[in-house]
XYZ file of N, CA and C in Angstrom:
639
model
N -31.248 -32.686 -50.932
C -32.091 -33.470 -50.992
C -33.252 -33.471 -51.219
N -34.042 -32.196 -51.123
C -35.262 -31.593 -51.252
C -34.952 -29.725 -51.241
N -35.796 -29.347 -52.211
C -36.443 -27.325 -52.162
C -37.570 -27.423 -52.229
N -38.245 -26.404 -51.980
C -39.420 -26.089 -51.953
C -39.762 -24.781 -51.460
N -40.638 -24.536 -51.727
C -41.409 -23.072 -50.734
C -42.546 -23.085 -49.668
N -42.657 -22.768 -49.079
C -43.513 -22.814 -47.633
C -44.466 -21.533 -47.588
N -45.761 -21.645 -47.440
C -46.836 -20.258 -47.629
C -46.809 -20.664 -45.676
N -46.601 -19.658 -44.893
C -46.430 -18.992 -43.851
C -47.823 -18.516 -43.817
N -49.000 -19.149 -42.652
C -50.333 -17.549 -42.599
C -49.807 -16.758 -41.854
N -50.562 -15.766 -41.394
C -50.243 -15.305 -40.585
C -50.883 -15.201 -38.918
N -50.184 -15.146 -38.065
C -49.839 -15.626 -37.041
C -48.468 -16.157 -35.518
N -48.238 -15.920 -34.627
C -47.566 -16.159 -34.265
C -47.214 -17.838 -33.632
N -45.907 -18.029 -32.877
C -46.125 -19.468 -32.594
C -47.071 -20.712 -33.334
N -46.381 -20.340 -34.114
C -47.624 -21.907 -34.968
C -46.459 -22.717 -35.910
N -47.301 -24.004 -36.489
C -46.178 -25.080 -36.734
C -46.230 -24.855 -37.928
N -45.670 -24.765 -39.158
C -45.892 -24.875 -40.727
C -45.191 -26.089 -41.267
N -46.081 -27.129 -41.319
C -46.125 -28.347 -42.417
C -44.871 -28.263 -43.608
N -43.911 -29.050 -43.871
C -43.094 -28.985 -45.048
C -43.043 -30.758 -44.682
N -43.906 -31.318 -46.340
C -43.628 -32.395 -46.780
C -42.617 -33.095 -47.865
N -41.811 -33.617 -46.626
C -40.210 -33.294 -48.204
C -40.137 -34.914 -48.104
N -40.819 -36.345 -47.548
C -40.740 -37.655 -48.364
C -39.728 -37.780 -48.759
N -38.660 -37.566 -47.312
C -37.302 -37.825 -48.282
C -37.209 -40.036 -47.872
N -36.383 -40.639 -48.741
C -36.287 -41.625 -49.075
C -34.878 -42.358 -48.855
N -34.672 -43.008 -48.793
C -32.583 -43.428 -48.479
C -31.770 -42.143 -48.395
N -32.211 -41.696 -47.193
C -31.225 -40.656 -47.238
C -30.071 -41.311 -46.254
N -28.849 -40.988 -46.466
C -27.382 -42.525 -45.482
C -28.015 -41.384 -44.207
N -27.296 -42.367 -43.247
C -27.411 -41.875 -41.402
C -26.108 -40.677 -41.631
N -26.883 -39.951 -40.424
C -25.916 -38.410 -40.284
C -27.202 -37.014 -40.139
N -25.985 -36.211 -40.517
C -27.028 -34.948 -40.019
C -27.315 -34.341 -41.611
N -28.682 -33.830 -41.012
C -29.848 -32.938 -42.610
C -29.695 -31.771 -42.060
N -29.673 -30.850 -43.027
C -29.259 -29.701 -42.586
C -30.800 -28.520 -43.204
N -31.408 -27.943 -42.490
C -32.729 -27.243 -42.942
C -32.238 -25.816 -43.190
N -31.925 -25.805 -44.262
C -31.790 -23.581 -44.386
C -33.062 -23.170 -45.322
N -33.277 -21.727 -44.419
C -34.295 -20.531 -44.355
C -33.422 -20.096 -45.230
N -33.946 -19.118 -46.384
C -34.047 -17.744 -47.199
C -33.848 -16.811 -46.917
N -33.178 -15.981 -46.703
C -33.586 -14.105 -45.834
C -35.313 -14.057 -46.274
N -36.139 -13.775 -44.681
C -37.302 -12.928 -45.373
C -37.311 -12.049 -43.851
N -37.926 -11.170 -44.477
C -37.740 -10.220 -43.451
C -39.666 -10.009 -42.856
N -40.073 -11.023 -43.236
C -42.143 -11.253 -42.683
C -41.512 -12.131 -41.784
N -41.010 -13.106 -41.812
C -40.629 -14.404 -41.306
C -39.930 -14.972 -40.070
N -40.446 -14.964 -38.774
C -39.595 -15.177 -37.792
C -39.683 -16.819 -37.403
N -38.387 -17.041 -36.805
C -38.494 -18.373 -36.319
C -38.111 -18.519 -34.674
N -39.319 -19.450 -34.721
C -39.257 -19.125 -32.927
C -38.310 -20.094 -32.340
N -37.180 -19.650 -31.040
C -36.642 -20.442 -30.522
C -37.182 -21.805 -29.720
N -36.872 -23.040 -29.914
C -36.927 -24.043 -28.917
C -37.137 -23.754 -27.355
N -37.688 -24.321 -26.721
C -38.076 -24.578 -25.213
C -36.994 -25.212 -24.783
N -36.322 -26.247 -24.910
C -34.935 -27.055 -24.910
C -34.006 -26.585 -25.363
N -33.121 -27.794 -25.345
C -31.957 -27.666 -25.965
C -31.556 -29.597 -26.054
N -31.193 -30.004 -27.557
C -31.083 -31.349 -26.950
C -29.232 -31.746 -27.892
N -28.695 -32.527 -27.529
C -27.428 -31.915 -27.826
C -27.079 -32.788 -29.327
N -26.691 -32.377 -29.958
C -26.221 -32.502 -30.947
C -27.334 -31.712 -32.382
N -28.344 -31.162 -31.639
C -29.121 -30.551 -32.395
C -28.679 -29.038 -32.713
N -28.195 -28.053 -33.074
C -27.819 -27.122 -33.561
C -28.811 -25.995 -34.252
N -28.450 -24.947 -34.259
C -29.108 -23.995 -35.051
C -28.010 -22.902 -35.007
N -27.634 -22.391 -36.695
C -27.083 -21.387 -36.992
C -27.281 -20.400 -37.642
N -26.607 -18.982 -38.074
C -27.130 -17.985 -38.850
C -25.938 -17.654 -39.628
N -26.094 -17.576 -41.119
C -25.000 -17.418 -41.682
C -24.661 -15.428 -41.507
N -23.622 -15.214 -41.422
C -22.832 -14.324 -41.091
C -22.611 -12.869 -42.583
N -23.944 -12.122 -42.881
C -23.924 -11.581 -43.765
C -24.270 -12.308 -45.419
N -22.615 -11.796 -46.107
C -22.286 -12.540 -46.622
C -21.034 -13.489 -46.889
N -20.786 -13.568 -45.901
C -19.369 -14.366 -45.196
C -19.959 -15.460 -45.602
N -18.851 -16.549 -46.079
C -19.268 -17.635 -45.779
C -19.388 -18.638 -44.242
N -19.102 -18.254 -43.241
C -18.952 -18.458 -42.193
C -20.369 -18.753 -41.938
N -20.653 -19.529 -40.840
C -21.863 -19.324 -40.146
C -21.740 -19.281 -38.436
N -22.282 -18.948 -38.010
C -22.522 -18.780 -36.448
C -23.334 -19.482 -36.141
N -22.809 -20.426 -34.429
C -23.952 -21.023 -33.622
C -24.973 -20.210 -32.878
N -26.589 -20.649 -32.391
C -27.228 -19.942 -31.736
C -27.551 -20.454 -30.336
N -27.478 -19.704 -29.351
C -27.052 -20.242 -28.021
C -28.528 -21.191 -28.155
N -29.720 -20.518 -28.289
C -30.877 -21.234 -28.200
C -31.448 -21.605 -29.492
N -31.304 -22.677 -29.391
C -31.587 -23.524 -30.886
C -33.058 -23.004 -31.258
N -33.146 -23.411 -32.541
C -34.975 -22.895 -33.124
C -35.615 -24.628 -33.115
N -37.026 -23.526 -32.770
C -37.811 -24.910 -32.827
C -37.980 -25.657 -34.454
N -37.951 -27.250 -34.213
C -38.523 -27.588 -35.266
C -38.578 -29.057 -35.033
N -40.214 -30.212 -36.109
C -40.539 -31.416 -35.511
C -39.788 -32.538 -36.944
N -39.787 -33.453 -36.371
C -39.285 -34.510 -37.636
C -40.325 -35.752 -37.523
N -41.140 -35.812 -38.510
C -42.077 -37.147 -38.460
C -41.418 -37.999 -39.422
N -41.293 -39.412 -39.069
C -41.196 -39.978 -38.077
C -40.210 -39.678 -36.979
N -40.366 -39.810 -35.636
C -39.439 -39.814 -34.838
C -38.241 -40.084 -35.119
N -36.370 -39.739 -34.559
C -35.841 -40.371 -35.122
C -34.759 -40.915 -34.115
N -34.305 -42.155 -34.212
C -33.671 -42.691 -33.147
C -32.175 -42.662 -33.303
N -31.986 -41.701 -32.729
C -30.361 -41.326 -32.608
C -29.774 -41.466 -31.551
N -30.069 -41.335 -30.304
C -29.785 -41.582 -28.836
C -29.035 -42.966 -28.122
N -29.269 -44.140 -29.271
C -29.271 -45.234 -28.774
C -28.110 -45.408 -28.338
N -28.072 -46.730 -26.837
C -27.086 -47.165 -26.100
C -25.186 -47.348 -27.007
N -25.467 -47.473 -28.131
C -24.218 -47.831 -28.543
C -23.476 -46.844 -29.514
N -23.891 -45.820 -28.825
C -22.763 -44.194 -29.056
C -22.196 -44.289 -28.192
N -21.812 -44.814 -27.066
C -21.285 -44.885 -25.739
C -19.896 -45.689 -26.422
N -19.985 -46.326 -27.192
C -18.829 -46.930 -27.920
C -18.443 -46.535 -29.287
N -18.806 -45.700 -29.725
C -19.063 -45.152 -31.444
C -17.371 -44.188 -31.685
N -16.113 -44.460 -30.702
C -15.359 -43.899 -30.032
C -15.369 -41.766 -30.474
N -16.566 -41.624 -30.712
C -16.692 -40.108 -30.721
C -17.231 -39.599 -29.425
N -16.728 -38.496 -28.928
C -17.497 -37.730 -28.362
C -18.012 -36.630 -28.148
N -18.007 -36.256 -29.359
C -18.796 -35.023 -30.104
C -19.425 -35.186 -30.981
N -20.902 -34.490 -31.491
C -21.552 -34.645 -32.380
C -20.478 -34.522 -34.296
N -20.616 -35.720 -34.517
C -19.852 -34.938 -36.035
C -20.607 -36.236 -36.982
N -20.646 -37.162 -37.183
C -21.508 -37.112 -38.781
C -22.515 -37.888 -37.746
N -22.889 -38.090 -36.563
C -24.079 -38.251 -35.866
C -24.073 -37.290 -34.463
N -24.700 -37.806 -33.577
C -24.955 -37.036 -32.150
C -24.173 -37.864 -31.550
N -23.987 -39.324 -31.811
C -22.608 -40.188 -31.109
C -23.258 -40.045 -29.582
N -23.869 -40.100 -29.288
C -24.570 -39.560 -27.619
C -25.333 -40.723 -26.813
N -25.654 -41.225 -25.688
C -26.913 -41.926 -25.266
C -27.590 -40.956 -24.847
N -29.196 -41.234 -25.209
C -29.766 -40.298 -23.950
C -30.892 -40.791 -23.793
N -31.389 -40.999 -22.661
C -32.677 -41.412 -21.434
C -33.879 -41.086 -22.489
N -34.626 -41.832 -22.308
C -36.513 -40.511 -22.692
C -36.588 -39.793 -21.333
N -37.111 -38.391 -22.057
C -37.249 -37.408 -21.448
C -38.363 -37.269 -20.434
N -39.591 -38.784 -21.054
C -40.484 -39.002 -20.228
C -40.782 -40.157 -19.180
N -39.000 -40.564 -19.165
C -38.845 -41.455 -17.876
C -38.397 -40.755 -16.633
N -38.423 -41.126 -15.786
C -37.600 -40.559 -14.159
C -36.366 -41.126 -13.914
N -35.796 -40.340 -13.916
C -34.377 -40.879 -12.825
C -34.323 -41.783 -11.878
N -32.991 -42.513 -11.486
C -32.333 -42.659 -12.321
C -32.251 -43.666 -13.796
N -31.221 -43.635 -14.231
C -31.529 -44.256 -15.996
C -30.146 -44.452 -15.732
N -30.054 -45.926 -16.710
C -28.585 -46.387 -17.055
C -27.913 -46.736 -18.302
N -26.648 -47.045 -18.653
C -26.573 -47.666 -20.064
C -25.546 -48.794 -19.102
N -25.535 -49.592 -20.003
C -24.602 -51.087 -19.902
C -23.907 -51.222 -20.573
N -22.646 -52.078 -20.417
C -21.547 -52.392 -21.186
C -20.911 -53.790 -20.609
N -21.338 -54.978 -21.707
C -21.659 -56.391 -21.488
C -20.201 -57.048 -21.971
N -19.792 -58.061 -21.912
C -18.980 -58.834 -22.667
C -18.702 -60.449 -22.362
N -18.190 -61.205 -23.406
C -18.678 -62.540 -23.318
C -18.029 -63.265 -22.533
N -17.184 -62.589 -22.494
C -16.378 -63.005 -20.957
C -15.710 -62.316 -20.366
N -15.225 -62.422 -18.806
C -15.021 -61.104 -17.867
C -13.778 -60.399 -18.495
N -13.842 -59.275 -17.496
C -12.559 -58.068 -17.690
C -12.243 -57.909 -16.754
N -11.015 -57.368 -16.342
C -10.322 -56.742 -15.875
C -10.350 -55.944 -16.017
N -10.845 -54.335 -15.067
C -11.016 -53.598 -15.303
C -10.458 -52.143 -13.981
N -9.705 -51.494 -14.244
C -9.167 -50.720 -13.137
C -9.014 -49.421 -13.189
N -9.402 -49.149 -14.049
C -9.490 -47.535 -15.085
C -11.029 -47.331 -15.854
N -11.940 -46.544 -15.468
C -12.963 -45.875 -15.881
C -13.259 -44.522 -16.288
N -12.768 -44.392 -17.865
C -13.453 -42.735 -18.252
C -14.564 -42.572 -18.636
N -15.688 -41.676 -18.575
C -16.516 -40.883 -19.225
C -16.612 -39.949 -19.263
N -16.652 -39.566 -20.557
C -17.294 -37.807 -21.293
C -18.747 -38.085 -21.445
N -18.793 -36.525 -20.875
C -20.475 -36.135 -20.696
C -20.870 -35.299 -21.403
N -22.223 -34.754 -21.916
C -22.379 -33.708 -22.724
C -21.885 -32.293 -22.516
N -21.756 -31.227 -22.944
C -21.370 -29.947 -22.805
C -21.310 -28.911 -24.180
N -21.758 -28.171 -23.008
C -22.896 -26.849 -24.458
C -21.050 -26.517 -25.037
N -21.203 -26.140 -26.135
C -19.936 -25.403 -26.851
C -20.626 -24.408 -28.022
N -21.626 -24.440 -27.637
C -22.517 -23.367 -28.932
C -22.278 -21.639 -28.589
N -21.221 -21.618 -26.979
C -21.547 -20.225 -27.279
C -20.150 -19.917 -26.686
N -19.032 -19.144 -26.878
C -17.730 -18.625 -26.569
C -17.797 -18.774 -25.199
N -16.438 -18.959 -24.373
C -16.287 -19.231 -23.268
C -17.141 -17.971 -21.960
N -16.200 -16.895 -22.498
C -16.558 -15.343 -21.623
C -18.397 -14.685 -21.948
N -18.687 -16.041 -22.859
C -20.449 -15.633 -22.849
C -21.411 -16.810 -21.487
N -20.734 -17.304 -21.340
C -21.794 -18.202 -20.047
C -21.299 -17.920 -18.874
N -22.493 -17.829 -17.675
C -22.097 -16.666 -15.981
C -21.753 -17.236 -15.839
N -21.046 -17.095 -14.655
C -19.880 -17.577 -13.541
C -20.532 -18.610 -12.355
N -19.614 -19.815 -13.028
C -19.714 -20.954 -12.059
C -21.388 -21.794 -13.132
N -21.367 -21.908 -13.749
C -22.374 -22.481 -15.191
C -22.151 -23.880 -15.013
N -23.054 -24.286 -15.094
C -22.569 -26.094 -15.102
C -24.015 -26.355 -16.540
N -23.665 -27.356 -17.182
C -24.399 -27.635 -17.994
C -25.446 -28.516 -17.575
N -26.506 -28.084 -18.140
C -27.833 -28.611 -17.478
C -27.755 -30.575 -18.014
N -27.132 -30.494 -19.205
C -26.989 -32.098 -19.389
C -26.743 -33.075 -18.859
N -25.144 -32.128 -18.252
C -24.281 -33.126 -17.558
C -24.296 -34.026 -16.273
N -24.353 -35.298 -16.118
C -24.906 -35.445 -15.122
C -24.539 -35.220 -13.752
N -24.707 -35.124 -12.759
C -24.366 -34.537 -11.322
C -24.262 -35.612 -10.177
N -24.820 -36.030 -10.073
C -24.814 -37.538 -9.291
C -25.041 -38.689 -9.706
N -23.870 -40.003 -10.207
C -24.072 -41.266 -10.486
C -23.446 -41.704 -9.739
N -23.477 -43.133 -10.138
C -22.275 -44.596 -10.114
C -22.057 -45.255 -10.848
N -20.768 -45.965 -10.441
C -20.224 -47.053 -11.670
C -20.571 -48.542 -11.048
N -21.522 -49.825 -11.523
C -21.548 -50.579 -10.888
C -20.821 -52.048 -12.098
N -20.453 -52.804 -11.364
C -19.912 -54.101 -11.628
C -20.553 -54.686 -11.353
N -20.953 -56.111 -12.368
C -21.810 -57.440 -12.674
C -20.924 -58.373 -12.229
N -20.542 -58.917 -10.907
C -20.006 -60.495 -10.755
C -20.807 -61.038 -9.937
N -20.517 -62.285 -10.178
C -20.607 -63.585 -8.940
C -22.062 -63.463 -8.884
N -23.528 -62.948 -9.753
C -24.252 -63.118 -9.754
C -24.823 -61.566 -9.090
N -24.572 -60.729 -8.929
C -25.203 -59.261 -8.447
C -24.293 -57.940 -8.963
N -24.947 -57.252 -8.680
C -24.522 -55.761 -8.961
C -23.506 -55.264 -7.921
N -22.247 -54.562 -7.711
C -21.537 -53.902 -6.959
C -21.063 -52.603 -7.662
N -21.142 -51.657 -6.065
C -21.296 -50.391 -6.527
C -19.620 -50.288 -6.632
N -18.980 -49.646 -7.499
C -17.282 -49.250 -7.758
C -17.160 -48.383 -7.537
N -17.941 -46.974 -8.078
C -17.406 -45.826 -7.714
C -18.729 -44.537 -7.717
N -18.517 -43.565 -6.429
C -19.807 -42.676 -6.303
C -19.307 -41.821 -6.356
N -19.854 -40.706 -7.461
C -20.097 -39.252 -7.724
C -20.974 -38.790 -7.278
N -20.793 -37.468 -6.384
C -21.913 -36.478 -6.233
C -21.539 -35.218 -6.433
N -22.147 -34.240 -7.207
C -21.803 -32.813 -7.312
C -21.158 -32.501 -8.680
N -21.262 -33.320 -9.295
C -19.849 -33.329 -10.881
C -20.841 -32.338 -11.418
N -19.832 -31.429 -12.707
C -19.948 -30.323 -13.071
C -19.311 -30.475 -14.509
N -18.088 -31.366 -14.562
C -17.242 -31.769 -15.478
C -17.602 -32.838 -16.517
N -17.154 -32.199 -18.007
C -17.277 -33.073 -19.239
C -16.588 -33.818 -18.670
N -15.684 -34.074 -18.491
C -14.379 -35.550 -18.205
C -14.421 -35.880 -17.209
N -14.738 -37.236 -17.087
C -13.856 -37.926 -15.423
C -13.159 -39.180 -15.923
N -12.075 -39.284 -15.217
C -11.170 -40.304 -14.660
C -11.581 -40.992 -13.584
N -11.600 -42.650 -13.220
C -11.987 -43.096 -11.744
C -11.369 -44.112 -12.177
N -10.775 -44.350 -10.825
C -9.650 -45.301 -10.602
C -9.945 -46.038 -9.283
N -10.165 -47.312 -9.818
C -10.423 -48.031 -8.521
C -9.512 -48.250 -7.601
N -9.829 -48.971 -6.360
C -8.508 -48.942 -5.519
C -8.441 -50.544 -5.690
N -8.503 -51.081 -6.046
C -7.817 -52.398 -6.856
C -8.444 -53.199 -8.390
N -8.388 -53.572 -9.065
C -8.692 -54.480 -9.999
C -9.791 -55.475 -9.687
N -11.082 -55.093 -10.604
C -11.939 -55.852 -10.702
C -12.248 -56.767 -11.891
N -12.644 -58.050 -11.661
C -13.347 -58.691 -12.955
C -14.800 -58.660 -12.765
N -15.105 -58.147 -14.107
C -16.645 -57.545 -13.925
C -16.875 -58.589 -16.039
N -18.809 -59.245 -15.418
C -18.890 -59.684 -16.748
C -19.514 -58.329 -17.439
N -20.304 -57.289 -16.155
C -20.770 -56.017 -17.263
C -20.642 -54.898 -16.237
N -21.208 -54.012 -16.956
C -20.814 -52.200 -16.289
C -21.951 -51.501 -16.373
N -21.772 -50.845 -15.816
C -23.342 -50.360 -15.562
C -22.873 -48.586 -14.987
N -23.246 -47.690 -15.889
C -22.898 -46.328 -15.196
C -24.662 -45.683 -15.058
N -24.765 -45.194 -13.873
C -26.154 -45.435 -13.492
C -26.281 -43.214 -12.766
N -26.845 -42.847 -13.931
C -26.708 -41.733 -13.318
C -28.286 -41.477 -12.638
N -27.959 -40.267 -11.458
C -29.055 -40.465 -10.658
C -29.839 -38.937 -10.727
N -28.871 -38.029 -11.325
C -29.403 -36.725 -11.319
C -28.686 -36.031 -12.238
N -28.873 -34.904 -13.181
C -28.469 -34.787 -13.864
C -28.511 -32.878 -12.909
N -27.564 -31.971 -13.766
C -27.952 -30.482 -13.219
C -28.750 -29.811 -13.845
N -29.952 -29.790 -14.155
C -31.062 -29.713 -14.852
C -31.756 -30.285 -15.541
N -30.928 -31.200 -16.775
C -32.252 -31.504 -18.160
C -32.534 -32.793 -17.412
N -33.867 -32.584 -18.203
C -34.683 -34.594 -17.471
C -33.884 -35.675 -17.975
N -33.349 -35.862 -19.003
C -32.595 -36.865 -19.229
C -31.355 -37.040 -18.659
N -30.696 -38.484 -18.746
C -29.380 -38.750 -18.691
C -28.646 -39.009 -19.938
N -27.239 -38.279 -20.004
C -26.964 -38.371 -21.681
C -25.214 -38.825 -20.786
N -24.364 -39.522 -21.720
C -23.569 -39.977 -21.782
C -22.810 -39.988 -23.542
N -21.947 -40.105 -23.993
C -21.564 -39.497 -24.814
C -20.335 -40.899 -25.107
N -19.473 -41.021 -23.994
C -18.540 -42.100 -23.629
C -18.383 -43.060 -22.721
N -17.877 -43.993 -22.692
C -17.549 -45.272 -21.576
C -16.275 -45.567 -22.139
N -15.157 -45.620 -21.503
C -13.908 -46.157 -21.345
C -13.371 -47.372 -20.542
N -13.499 -48.525 -20.644
C -12.593 -48.797 -19.584
C -11.572 -49.750 -19.886
N -10.632 -49.602 -18.862
C -8.831 -49.828 -18.813
C -8.785 -50.930 -17.754
N -7.624 -51.774 -18.222
C -7.051 -52.758 -16.836
C -5.780 -52.405 -15.996
């Protein structure tokens, strides 16, 4: 899409701008690849954004290895990639896009995502897929590791007869995939997953919501 050379002035922890002026780029990932230069260091990011991955090439080997702490970058204008439509994309991992709903980190919890239907639906089971890092091998994580992006406390609400009703409440969660069975089938016009707290991240995030009768 674009190639070029960037002049990096002496200094530390500074942003270097590259005006690539990309137009008509199809939806999906764009990779920024920096050639080897022993005089330049790339700072690690202070946070982890699901679906934003940094990697390094393993010598002359064609394979690349993920970096546990992503590298810092900024994109202008900001890209709206974490929309609520992602929870029904059918993908539960980053693929051609992030496939994740993520709330605005500047807004306090609780935050929620909602499904709505033209006519009431009978629901007995709800399945949820949450974020979970896989940028490091399992043995590299400390004991009892809990992914910060994974919702810890949440509830599932159903809308019927003009009001919201709590169907499921969960606390202390750290698992990426949860299956919830209601005590009895319910007819709802809308369904809402409300994230009350995470395991450390300021944003609520959900990959997928599935409903079954």
